Amino acid sequence: MIPLKQPSALWISMLSLALVAGAALLLPLELPGKGEPLPPPLPALLQIAAIALAVWLAQPWRVAIRGARGDISISMAIDVAAMLLFHPYIAALGSAIGTALYHLVGGPFTRQVVKEHRGPRALVRGVITFSAVALGSWAARMIRPAAGPIVFTSDWPALFVGISIRLLIRIVFYPLGMAALRQDPVWASLRREWERLPLIPFLLTTTLGGIAALIYQYQPAALVLLFGPLASTWFLSQEFHRMNRLLDTLEDKVADRTDQLAQTVRALERRLAESEALHAVDEAISTAIHPDEVLQVIARESVRVTGGSSALVTLLTPDGSRQFVRATHGEGMEAYVGLELPMEGNLTSLVLQTGKPHFSREPDRDPRLNQDLVRAGGWRDVIQAPIRTKNRTLGVLVVASRQPGRFDEQHLRLLTLLANQAGRLIESSELHAKAREVAVLEERNRLARELHDSVTQVLFGLTLNLESAVGLLDRKPEKARALLTRSREMAGEALAEMRSLIFELRPAALQEKGLAMALSNHINLFRRRTGVEVTLTLNGDERLSPDVEFALYRVAQEALNNVAKHARARHVRVKLDLRPEEALLEVCDDGVGFDPTASARGGSFGMIGMRERVSELKGSLEVISAPGQGTCIRARIPAASGGDPG
């Protein structure tokens, strides 16, 4: 029995062989044409044996031409000569027996026979050869104008039709018959046979067969003249065959090397994507104001480098009792930011408990997943990686794809790296928060000590002086006036001390490098945080008093904060003119604008604070805006305001 991967191929092969063999048997009997009758049995057997022997001996000798992706046996020439010279059945039986014998026992001088399916292979080849020779010979005799020896000038259409039928049956029915043995789909076998069609060797061998038939009719001894062309053709074909094998080997090597290069390129592309993702996360960590901004970048980069469709990041609350979705990326995922996920019975809880990643290959059938999320994102494959620190699991990075089986171990490795980045970020944020709390507490304690040691003592003395002055005002006005004078001096000392303490709370860059540098640093942070393009123009290098610089810095800070919150602007222009007589600050945007007279914006706390800061220093604040026309804020402060420059 032949094990078949394509059972239909067996039925197609049997049916095709039965049809062509039936036609080869019946047509020469029913329509004998103008050919000669069958010879007596003994001469017929001798002719069959001679043809079979010649075909068997010629089978191993192949004709190959450079560029043809296949070759053909020289026995094809003997088939053509036999079909033109002898009765159709004699030529067909001789050729079929010789062909089947070769595929059954092999050739006498050359390669070993193919052992796999030896009997079925010999039968199929024999039936095809018998049918091709019989039908080709019968068709040639039907078309010939007269019986007897072949006359090329009048019989060439018959020769052409007969040889063409021989070739057509070989080309079409051979792959049909062999499809079952090769366990291939029938149409794939036909397509492969056409792609490998050795047309030039076919034409060469059949032409030699026709020439041999013509020579044999008139002067058989002259057949020796064909040995030279046959021998040279065979020797050349061997060289071409060797070159074809080298070409095939070279193509295989090129294909292998191409596959290796493609794999290398894919690996490099993946490594590049990983590096870009990690760089983007590192940059976000270095510039982001809030950890959620970095988590958003991690979700976005996870989708990009894995080829997924959506991602989300969940984090535990500080006490570890609840988990919420903190960042998402992908179509339809924004609505799930802030969603609380249960702590038991779902896949994220399993990741949190085990600290190990998990796949879900059929998320729509996985009860551990939130099916609203699965349907909203069209998830077909899901991978979840834990967000960990050294000692605990903080959350889960979830990436999904609409393509089944999208994720592999390489994707898992990359997501683990990104999740570890998120873990380090959160741990660093917690440490920074604790450090800020400690710093604030220390600063408060220091300010309390400073106030107690300086300002509080001065204020206490000031209180005593004022009480004494009140008591002496009627009885000893001169002494009361002296106490009031001293009280005014003490109030000035307290005010100076308070200003000194307040100045210590101002930005370090403002104190050390001046307003221009502090404003430039703040704009750089604003640009990276919001993505809004900001153009800064600086004119002059005057250093102003600390009060003026601090007021202008806070005005610029509040104006940019309003741009980020309300303006929806694409570009902001900041201009700072430091002149000897005054300082001018302009912050203009191309956003949605507003009505400055409306209480909703014109009377906001931020705007009130800016006006108060500027007016305290005898300056002016101008707000120019209209709906749809952007906003421009101009602050002018005299350079002499606020005391001497620092």
XYZ file of C-alpha atoms in Angstrom:
646
model
C 0.000 0.000 0.000
C 1.118 3.553 -0.770
C 0.510 5.974 2.139
C -1.111 9.039 0.605
C -1.192 12.547 1.953
C -3.369 13.515 -1.037
C -5.970 10.729 -1.547
C -7.560 12.609 -4.441
C -4.262 12.315 -6.346
C -4.665 8.506 -6.512
C -8.115 8.724 -8.096
C -7.039 11.388 -10.566
C -3.959 9.349 -11.503
C -5.947 6.147 -12.011
C -8.659 7.879 -14.006
C -6.214 9.753 -16.258
C -4.139 6.620 -16.950
C -7.251 4.550 -17.650
C -8.585 7.106 -20.129
C -5.365 7.518 -22.092
C -4.595 3.775 -22.091
C -8.150 2.987 -23.245
C -7.827 5.467 -26.082
C -4.440 3.980 -27.066
C -5.964 0.465 -27.213
C -9.291 1.238 -28.885
C -8.587 3.966 -31.422
C -6.021 2.012 -33.554
C -8.489 -0.935 -33.595
C -11.629 0.998 -34.428
C -9.956 3.458 -36.816
C -6.902 1.626 -38.180
C -6.021 4.404 -40.605
C -3.810 3.746 -43.602
C -1.105 1.813 -41.830
C 0.042 -1.693 -42.495
C -1.580 -4.676 -40.727
C 0.113 -6.458 -37.840
C 2.990 -8.704 -38.978
C 3.045 -12.428 -38.123
C 3.619 -13.236 -34.402
C 7.298 -14.181 -34.595
C 8.467 -11.119 -36.571
C 6.234 -8.979 -34.368
C 7.830 -10.368 -31.199
C 11.308 -9.856 -32.619
C 10.492 -6.260 -33.501
C 9.040 -5.656 -30.004
C 12.128 -7.208 -28.386
C 14.519 -5.120 -30.530
C 12.678 -1.881 -29.736
C 12.491 -2.756 -26.011
C 16.221 -3.570 -25.886
C 17.157 -0.328 -27.651
C 14.921 1.734 -25.359
C 16.223 -0.035 -22.233
C 19.855 0.562 -23.237
C 19.201 4.203 -24.195
C 17.200 5.114 -21.075
C 20.201 6.150 -18.912
C 21.623 8.484 -21.552
C 20.183 11.914 -20.931
C 20.209 15.072 -23.043
C 20.513 18.325 -21.093
C 20.899 21.862 -22.386
C 22.197 24.745 -20.313
C 19.329 26.865 -19.072
C 16.785 24.014 -19.278
C 15.738 23.021 -15.758
C 15.447 19.353 -16.746
C 16.701 16.738 -19.182
C 15.283 14.007 -21.432
C 16.401 10.488 -22.289
C 17.783 9.624 -25.731
C 15.213 6.803 -25.698
C 12.736 9.495 -26.790
C 14.422 9.440 -30.239
C 13.960 5.651 -30.432
C 10.279 6.043 -29.455
C 9.715 8.537 -32.280
C 11.566 6.415 -34.861
C 9.623 3.299 -33.812
C 6.237 5.033 -33.953
C 6.982 6.227 -37.500
C 8.378 2.906 -38.797
C 6.386 0.141 -37.130
C 2.796 -0.752 -36.387
C 1.383 1.384 -33.507
C 0.969 -1.586 -31.154
C 4.435 -2.996 -31.911
C 6.144 0.378 -31.398
C 4.070 1.093 -28.271
C 4.705 -2.332 -26.683
C 8.418 -2.215 -27.390
C 8.874 1.272 -25.973
C 6.638 0.536 -22.955
C 8.476 -2.706 -22.108
C 11.892 -1.072 -22.408
C 10.831 1.888 -20.239
C 9.168 -0.290 -17.579
C 12.164 -2.661 -17.509
C 14.547 0.203 -16.863
C 12.475 1.555 -13.969
C 12.036 -1.949 -12.573
C 15.611 -3.288 -12.677
C 17.714 -0.260 -13.603
C 20.156 0.334 -16.441
C 23.052 -1.978 -17.351
C 25.875 0.568 -17.090
C 24.661 3.529 -15.075
C 22.803 4.557 -11.928
C 20.909 2.253 -9.598
C 17.156 2.061 -9.926
C 14.980 4.045 -7.533
C 13.855 1.509 -4.922
C 10.863 3.418 -3.564
C 7.593 2.279 -5.224
C 9.582 0.416 -7.893
C 6.691 -1.655 -9.244
C 4.053 1.113 -9.365
C 6.603 3.480 -10.886
C 7.474 1.025 -13.688
C 3.760 0.411 -14.357
C 2.902 4.105 -14.550
C 5.849 4.898 -16.808
C 5.098 1.934 -19.050
C 1.408 2.825 -19.447
C 2.238 6.440 -20.271
C 4.904 5.429 -22.840
C 2.581 2.857 -24.440
C -0.264 5.374 -24.738
C 1.956 8.173 -26.081
C 3.634 6.030 -28.762
C 0.443 4.241 -29.798
C -1.656 7.390 -30.110
C 1.142 9.361 -31.793
C 1.763 6.585 -34.324
C -1.976 6.137 -35.005
C -2.531 9.900 -35.469
C 0.383 10.134 -37.911
C -1.059 7.280 -40.002
C -4.534 8.821 -39.994
C -3.229 12.110 -41.393
C -0.770 10.693 -43.965
C -2.126 11.057 -47.511
C -0.934 7.566 -48.568
C 0.358 4.376 -47.000
C 3.865 3.087 -47.532
C 7.290 4.653 -46.946
C 7.389 8.119 -45.430
C 7.861 10.996 -47.873
C 8.764 14.057 -45.893
C 7.499 16.608 -48.420
C 3.957 15.186 -48.222
C 3.969 13.560 -44.775
C 5.392 16.375 -42.634
C 1.969 17.369 -41.145
C 1.478 13.774 -40.062
C 4.973 13.653 -38.565
C 4.353 16.927 -36.735
C 1.009 15.784 -35.285
C 2.317 12.374 -34.251
C 5.390 13.782 -32.495
C 3.293 16.515 -30.865
C 0.857 13.955 -29.424
C 3.813 11.944 -28.120
C 5.170 15.050 -26.371
C 1.765 16.217 -25.102
C 0.960 12.924 -23.414
C 4.427 12.861 -21.848
C 4.076 16.408 -20.545
C 0.469 16.190 -19.292
C -0.169 12.598 -18.223
C 3.233 11.929 -16.735
C 2.735 14.368 -13.799
C -0.885 13.194 -13.486
C 0.242 9.587 -13.242
C 3.124 10.310 -10.859
C 1.157 12.593 -8.505
C -0.021 9.655 -6.393
C 3.485 8.162 -6.093
C 5.016 11.521 -5.145
C 2.197 12.251 -2.684
C 1.781 15.711 -4.164
C -1.350 17.669 -5.118
C -2.118 17.103 -8.793
C -2.106 20.755 -9.812
C 1.151 21.356 -7.957
C 2.721 18.477 -9.925
C 1.474 19.882 -13.212
C 2.759 23.356 -12.397
C 6.175 22.014 -11.353
C 6.414 19.923 -14.542
C 5.677 22.929 -16.710
C 8.244 25.014 -14.836
C 10.887 22.298 -15.422
C 9.841 21.545 -19.007
C 13.015 20.621 -21.003
C 11.587 21.851 -24.298
C 14.859 22.128 -26.204
C 16.008 18.570 -25.309
C 12.530 17.354 -26.326
C 12.807 18.995 -29.742
C 16.364 17.777 -30.255
C 15.688 14.118 -29.464
C 12.395 13.915 -31.368
C 14.018 15.551 -34.411
C 16.826 12.981 -34.275
C 14.184 10.231 -34.082
C 12.393 11.528 -37.170
C 15.663 11.780 -39.092
C 16.578 8.241 -38.040
C 13.216 6.947 -39.311
C 13.673 8.599 -42.686
C 17.233 7.259 -43.068
C 16.214 3.735 -41.980
C 13.571 3.499 -44.728
C 15.963 4.173 -47.591
C 19.481 3.211 -46.410
C 19.667 1.660 -42.899
C 23.476 1.524 -42.967
C 23.519 5.311 -43.050
C 22.243 5.355 -39.447
C 25.866 5.228 -38.374
C 26.073 8.846 -39.502
C 23.849 9.734 -36.552
C 26.307 8.316 -34.001
C 28.478 11.431 -34.276
C 25.662 13.900 -33.552
C 24.296 11.605 -30.837
C 27.695 11.190 -29.181
C 28.513 14.901 -29.333
C 25.034 15.759 -28.063
C 25.434 13.337 -25.199
C 28.893 14.629 -24.228
C 27.699 18.229 -24.394
C 24.610 17.375 -22.416
C 26.778 15.842 -19.696
C 28.690 19.095 -19.414
C 25.457 21.082 -19.394
C 24.035 18.685 -16.848
C 27.059 19.225 -14.628
C 26.718 22.989 -15.032
C 23.012 22.748 -14.181
C 23.858 20.838 -11.023
C 26.419 23.490 -10.121
C 23.823 26.174 -10.837
C 21.284 24.397 -8.651
C 23.885 24.062 -5.909
C 24.788 27.728 -6.243
C 21.131 28.729 -6.139
C 20.623 26.588 -3.042
C 23.618 28.223 -1.392
C 22.391 31.668 -2.389
C 18.945 30.822 -1.047
C 20.442 29.544 2.212
C 22.644 32.604 2.537
C 19.655 34.840 1.728
C 17.650 33.116 4.455
C 20.527 33.574 6.884
C 20.854 37.239 5.951
C 17.108 37.700 6.280
C 17.197 36.131 9.736
C 20.143 38.333 10.670
C 18.357 41.439 9.391
C 15.231 40.504 11.327
C 17.311 39.953 14.458
C 19.086 43.297 13.975
C 15.778 45.057 13.352
C 14.397 43.545 16.537
C 17.494 44.553 18.494
C 17.264 48.066 17.037
C 13.602 48.282 18.002
C 14.488 47.091 21.497
C 17.249 49.698 21.803
C 14.951 52.446 20.554
C 12.249 51.379 23.000
C 14.633 51.314 25.950
C 16.114 54.669 24.889
C 12.626 56.190 24.653
C 11.798 54.919 28.135
C 15.108 56.208 29.550
C 14.507 59.621 27.975
C 10.974 59.677 29.356
C 12.300 58.811 32.812
C 14.829 61.635 32.648
C 12.368 64.305 31.448
C 8.925 63.300 32.712
C 7.324 65.165 35.589
C 4.965 62.368 36.642
C 5.509 58.563 36.598
C 2.287 58.078 34.613
C 3.950 59.822 31.662
C 6.685 57.172 31.644
C 4.152 54.370 32.006
C 2.367 55.777 28.955
C 5.654 55.647 27.006
C 6.261 52.051 28.147
C 2.777 51.020 26.952
C 3.349 52.721 23.586
C 6.807 51.215 23.039
C 5.578 47.744 24.052
C 3.022 47.852 21.256
C 5.538 49.162 18.733
C 8.322 46.651 19.263
C 6.076 43.576 19.544
C 3.784 44.429 16.657
C 0.792 44.247 18.986
C -2.353 46.355 18.832
C -2.853 47.598 22.402
C -1.262 47.628 25.838
C -2.047 48.637 29.392
C -0.145 48.988 32.659
C -1.699 48.137 36.011
C -0.237 49.137 39.382
C -1.021 48.178 42.942
C -1.934 50.793 45.498
C 0.777 51.480 48.113
C -0.881 49.103 50.593
C -1.132 46.376 47.925
C -4.868 45.837 48.418
C -6.147 47.137 45.049
C -4.919 47.448 41.464
C -5.813 50.046 38.848
C -5.070 50.604 35.157
C -2.618 53.521 35.140
C -1.669 53.809 31.438
C -2.917 52.449 28.094
C -2.088 52.564 24.404
C -4.132 51.496 21.410
C -7.461 52.154 19.803
C -10.300 52.293 22.316
C -8.035 51.792 25.337
C -8.098 55.370 26.710
C -11.473 54.824 28.354
C -10.025 52.147 30.644
C -7.473 54.378 32.422
C -8.431 54.300 36.102
C -10.309 50.989 35.818
C -9.994 48.886 38.975
C -9.219 45.211 38.344
C -10.077 42.509 40.869
C -7.338 41.092 43.031
C -8.533 37.496 42.678
C -9.605 35.236 39.832
C -8.023 37.037 36.882
C -4.798 36.755 34.926
C -3.184 39.916 36.307
C -3.760 38.681 39.850
C -2.051 35.407 38.922
C 0.945 37.353 37.576
C 0.995 39.476 40.729
C 0.919 36.402 42.958
C 3.507 34.320 41.091
C 5.729 37.110 39.761
C 5.965 35.186 36.460
C 4.760 36.119 32.943
C 1.824 34.371 31.299
C 0.415 33.913 27.787
C -3.242 33.692 26.837
C -3.553 32.263 23.336
C -7.383 32.358 23.241
C -8.288 35.445 25.277
C -11.940 35.436 24.181
C -12.306 32.049 25.916
C -10.183 32.879 28.961
C -12.429 33.686 31.960
C -9.439 35.162 33.805
C -9.390 38.156 31.437
C -11.708 41.168 31.486
C -13.886 40.355 28.491
C -14.853 44.010 28.005
C -11.192 44.766 27.374
C -10.858 41.715 25.116
C -13.834 42.748 22.963
C -12.888 46.438 22.885
C -9.355 45.670 21.656
C -10.201 42.661 19.459
C -7.596 40.640 21.366
C -6.506 37.293 19.859
C -3.209 36.846 21.714
C -2.169 38.295 25.089
C 1.103 38.358 27.004
C 1.492 39.678 30.558
C 4.787 40.490 32.270
C 5.202 41.428 35.952
C 6.478 44.857 36.950
C 8.925 44.016 39.702
C 11.499 45.471 42.004
C 14.032 43.445 43.942
C 11.619 42.432 46.666
C 8.057 42.747 45.366
C 5.715 42.862 42.376
C 4.191 46.281 41.775
C 1.948 45.714 38.772
C 1.538 44.080 35.368
C 2.413 45.086 31.794
C -0.241 43.663 29.431
C 0.234 43.623 25.637
C -2.350 42.239 23.218
C -2.532 41.551 19.477
C -5.358 41.076 16.995
C -3.218 38.402 15.289
C -3.399 34.873 16.785
C -0.083 33.441 18.007
C 1.686 36.780 17.534
C 3.962 36.680 20.585
C 6.972 34.449 21.238
C 9.747 34.099 23.807
C 11.703 37.006 22.300
C 8.721 39.280 22.826
C 8.466 38.009 26.383
C 12.125 38.852 27.008
C 11.666 42.379 25.674
C 8.502 42.992 27.690
C 10.294 41.791 30.786
C 12.996 44.427 30.160
C 10.390 47.160 29.751
C 8.505 45.965 32.825
C 11.762 46.050 34.804
C 12.267 49.636 33.610
C 8.818 50.486 34.925
C 9.646 48.795 38.234
C 12.849 50.801 38.606
C 10.970 53.993 37.757
C 8.313 53.378 40.399
C 10.893 52.403 42.995
C 12.931 55.510 42.157
C 9.803 57.684 42.348
C 9.003 56.291 45.777
C 12.554 56.951 46.973
C 12.466 60.469 45.549
C 9.124 61.128 47.206
C 10.511 59.993 50.541
C 13.625 62.083 49.990
C 11.463 65.119 49.179
C 9.420 64.555 52.313
C 12.591 64.366 54.384
C 13.992 67.461 52.669
C 10.765 69.396 53.213
C 10.692 68.361 56.846
C 14.327 69.363 57.318
C 13.688 72.688 55.581
C 10.676 73.318 57.765
C 12.702 72.575 60.871
C 15.494 74.847 59.670
C 13.068 77.666 58.881
C 11.422 77.185 62.269
C 14.820 77.495 63.931
C 15.711 80.523 61.836
C 12.382 82.169 62.603
C 12.724 81.379 66.293
C 16.310 82.565 66.485
C 15.872 85.753 64.452
C 12.475 86.927 63.346
C 10.552 85.647 66.363
C 12.975 87.322 68.791
C 12.812 90.583 66.886
C 9.025 90.480 66.778
C 8.913 89.723 70.525
C 11.139 92.735 71.232
C 9.044 94.814 68.859
C 5.921 93.856 70.789
C 7.501 94.855 74.118
C 8.636 98.215 72.713
C 5.203 98.976 71.338
C 3.531 98.098 74.654
C 5.970 100.342 76.483
C 5.458 103.140 73.991
C 1.704 102.959 74.499
C 2.197 103.289 78.272
C 4.584 106.243 77.927
C 2.734 108.059 75.159
C 0.873 110.441 77.519
C 3.399 110.743 80.335
C 6.703 110.760 78.477
C 6.108 111.369 74.750
C 9.809 111.842 74.000
C 10.656 108.426 75.399
C 7.663 106.921 73.605
C 8.876 108.466 70.307
C 12.327 106.897 70.847
C 10.701 103.508 71.438
C 8.620 103.874 68.280
C 11.718 104.825 66.299
C 13.481 101.734 67.601
C 10.382 99.649 66.821
C 10.462 100.857 63.217
C 14.090 99.809 62.928
C 13.285 96.425 64.421
C 10.389 95.982 61.957
C 12.797 96.755 59.108
C 15.220 94.162 60.449
C 12.407 91.569 60.643
C 11.305 92.400 57.091
C 14.848 92.023 55.760
C 15.222 88.720 57.598
C 11.929 87.455 56.195
C 12.950 88.487 52.650
C 16.196 86.614 53.074
C 14.379 83.467 54.156
C 11.872 83.749 51.301
C 14.632 84.241 48.719
C 16.171 80.976 49.869
C 12.994 79.238 48.686
C 13.355 80.552 45.134
C 14.721 78.387 42.231
C 18.453 77.756 42.461
C 19.000 78.625 38.772
C 17.252 81.961 39.304
C 19.474 82.813 42.245
C 22.734 81.578 40.765
C 22.500 82.350 37.019
C 19.789 84.929 36.694
C 16.344 85.190 35.145
C 17.370 84.438 31.542
C 18.987 81.072 32.412
C 16.212 80.048 34.819
C 13.553 80.889 32.234
C 15.421 78.953 29.520
C 15.666 75.870 31.753
C 11.971 76.016 32.574
C 11.006 76.360 28.896
C 13.113 73.317 27.986
C 11.290 71.257 30.608
C 7.926 72.618 29.415
C 8.743 71.763 25.777
C 9.699 68.161 26.595
C 6.737 67.653 28.904
C 3.978 69.023 26.654
C 5.386 68.729 23.124
C 4.425 72.362 22.433
C 7.003 74.279 20.398
C 8.318 77.293 22.335
C 10.496 80.058 20.879
C 12.516 82.060 23.403
C 13.959 85.480 22.515
C 16.368 87.148 24.972
C 17.489 90.764 24.620
C 19.971 92.264 27.059
C 22.060 90.779 29.825
C 21.087 93.054 32.707
C 20.793 91.522 36.152
C 17.694 92.809 37.931
C 16.828 92.876 41.582
C 15.874 89.472 43.052
C 12.275 90.605 43.599
C 11.847 91.640 39.947
C 13.465 88.491 38.594
C 11.373 86.299 40.879
C 8.129 88.096 39.922
C 8.809 87.819 36.186
C 9.786 84.160 36.576
C 6.491 83.385 38.341
C 4.507 85.293 35.700
C 6.153 83.283 32.904
C 5.621 80.060 34.842
C 1.913 80.754 35.387
C 1.387 81.880 31.759
C 2.968 78.663 30.396
C 0.936 76.618 32.864
C -2.243 78.232 31.456
C -1.071 77.366 27.917
C -0.630 73.715 28.879
C -4.002 73.516 30.616
C -6.330 75.604 28.459
C -4.879 77.034 25.237
C -4.448 73.901 23.065
C -1.697 75.850 21.307
C 0.878 74.529 18.844
C 3.405 77.310 19.258
C 4.335 79.731 22.031
C 6.554 82.787 21.713
C 8.366 84.023 24.860
C 10.264 87.312 24.736
C 12.323 88.823 27.546
C 13.779 92.339 27.171
C 16.167 93.372 29.944
C 16.649 97.131 29.583
C 18.368 99.549 31.953
C 15.074 101.287 32.731
C 12.614 98.379 32.727
C 12.101 94.649 32.170
C 9.523 93.472 29.612
C 8.170 89.897 29.463
C 5.825 88.659 26.702
C 4.232 85.199 26.507
C 2.088 84.786 23.362
C 0.418 81.608 22.035
C -1.630 80.620 18.969
C -4.252 78.765 20.996
C -8.006 79.029 21.332
C -7.921 82.373 23.188
C -10.604 83.692 25.575
C -12.499 86.809 26.624
C -10.325 88.640 29.196
C -13.397 90.433 30.567
C -15.168 87.197 31.428
C -14.911 86.212 35.060
C -14.276 82.576 34.197
C -10.767 83.324 33.002
C -10.077 86.993 33.667
C -10.750 86.612 37.364
C -8.965 83.316 37.872
C -6.591 82.900 40.782
C -3.604 82.526 38.454
C -4.358 85.771 36.666
C -5.008 87.581 39.947
C -1.711 86.292 41.329
C 0.207 87.564 38.286
C -1.394 91.019 38.537
C -0.602 91.246 42.252
C 3.030 90.242 41.810
C 3.554 92.839 39.085
C 1.637 95.644 40.818
C 3.585 95.162 44.073
C 6.694 96.134 42.110
C 4.982 99.155 40.498
C 4.642 97.345 37.185
C 1.768 96.643 34.805
C 0.230 93.464 33.360
C -1.597 93.506 30.011
C -3.710 90.612 28.738
C -4.615 90.612 25.011
C -6.853 87.794 23.817
C -9.993 86.928 21.860
C -11.727 83.602 21.155
C -9.891 81.798 18.388
C -7.074 84.378 18.171
C -4.624 83.199 20.836
C -3.458 84.981 23.964
C -0.640 87.450 24.689
C 0.441 88.446 28.209
C 2.794 91.416 28.672
C 4.381 92.286 32.017
C 6.386 95.520 32.527
C 8.326 96.191 35.730
C 10.664 99.146 36.339
C 14.245 97.987 36.748
C 14.641 100.035 39.943
C 11.834 98.179 41.739
C 12.535 95.688 44.502
C 15.891 96.953 45.738
C 19.421 96.442 44.463
C 20.270 93.634 42.002
C 21.697 90.518 43.568
